[in-house]
Amino acid sequence: MNLAFRLKMAKQKGEALVRELGIDSLAVDPLAIATSRDIVVEAKPDAEPGVSGMLLRHGDAFGILYATHVQSEGFQRFSIAHELGHYFLDGHIDHVLPKDGVHASHAGFVSADPYELEADNFAAGLLMPAHLFRKALGRHEPGFVAVESVAGLCRTSLTATAIRYAELTDDAVAVVVSTGATIDYCCLSDTMKSLPQLTWLRKGSPVPRGTATARLNGNGGRVAAADRAEADVDIMDWLGGTRSVSGTEEVIGLGGYGKTLTVLTCPSLVDETYQEDDGEDEEDLIDRWMPHFRR
Amino acid sequence: MTKKPPQAPAPSEIFPERLKAARDLRGWNQSELAERAKMPPSSIAHFESGSRKPSFDTLRRLANVLEVTTDYLLGRVEEPELAESGDPLYRDVGKLTGRDRELAKDFLKMLAERTQAKRKGDS
């Protein structure tokens, strides 16, 4: 089974658990889920850094210890959900069980270990299940306002919510996390991906010069103070490609992390798609939906 | 040339035979166990053939229904009804450093007390 498929299955397992438990509104409470399975959850003393979470087992008793040194409810809830991933995902017994009954994790998409990534994806599916997340998105204009509002509903971090947003929205969206002059990672929505010959922004690529993000990243004080900025932008300036498309760049400092979150949106691309659809006659539409084996 | 010591089998390698042994102990066929554990019979067949690995949640559910310990199903003790072998509190919490190590030990102690209290309550 390839990794992408494993991660997708892990996310779906998180979503399936939400359905199985009959949870039909946000926010999903990972603590209540743990309690329902008789798993004891406790916070580590807040001054202690170290691992973000641990799943512990003693005989038939299970427990989760989670870190609180990061003063973010979203991070803490994600950490608990990540450990629940290790508990609920098939096959994690081999990974989690060392010889001492303790498993320690660094949640938050920072590990390259497939089991840790599976647990991260389970957590994303559990806390931001697609059916409830999309419903919540539907009430907002595309962009940072949607991310912020849905993050509030899901009680998840801005970054985790923005990544899920890029994954699930029909809007043309790119989500970029960067530190200083360097890009950490970038996620594009399917509609954004439809632009021809885009450059895939890889880890370590430079933040494009002259952008609002580059200016904000250049000022550590603004990043730490969670300052934000907005600018009109040409998507080509960020993602290259062969078409000039106007859009909006919104960026916010993520405080103590020293990172910033950028959300690029271009509503004109979505409008264009709908206009094309409107102009098609029925014959075209039928043609598009018929399977074509060979032309 | 020194020979590498043989590696202990992973829990998921032991689980299939232990599940079957526990099921035989109770005299149930796969369908009967599946019905009691509220799972499809095919899941039990997959677990026993080793083609599917369980989660902790499944492990606990099966242990409860079969009235054996999870330690038995994981191959950590030899007797189904025996309490957990060796005390994880005194094993090396090797992956952790500093304060996390202490916290993990305290937490495991609490879990152990909880298990004992539960057992006393049951008996």
XYZ file of C-alpha atoms in Angstrom, chain A residues 142-143 165 169-174 188-195 235 245 248 263-270:
28
model
C -13.108 32.447 0.165
C -9.879 33.363 1.938
C -9.343 24.133 3.573
C -12.676 23.715 -0.998
C -13.927 24.255 -4.547
C -12.301 27.715 -4.480
C -8.957 28.495 -6.091
C -6.739 28.533 -3.011
C -3.074 28.109 -2.133
C -3.002 23.919 -3.520
C -6.725 23.315 -3.957
C -7.812 21.300 -7.002
C -9.177 24.432 -8.695
C -5.867 26.226 -8.215
C -4.063 23.188 -9.607
C -6.079 23.556 -12.804
C -3.951 26.567 -13.809
C -0.838 34.281 -8.903
C -4.502 35.606 -12.857
C -5.532 38.214 -3.125
C -3.567 32.237 1.952
C -3.768 33.049 -1.757
C -7.184 33.138 -3.374
C -8.365 34.022 -6.867
C -12.156 34.120 -7.117
C -11.957 35.107 -10.798
C -10.738 31.596 -11.610
C -13.802 30.071 -9.952
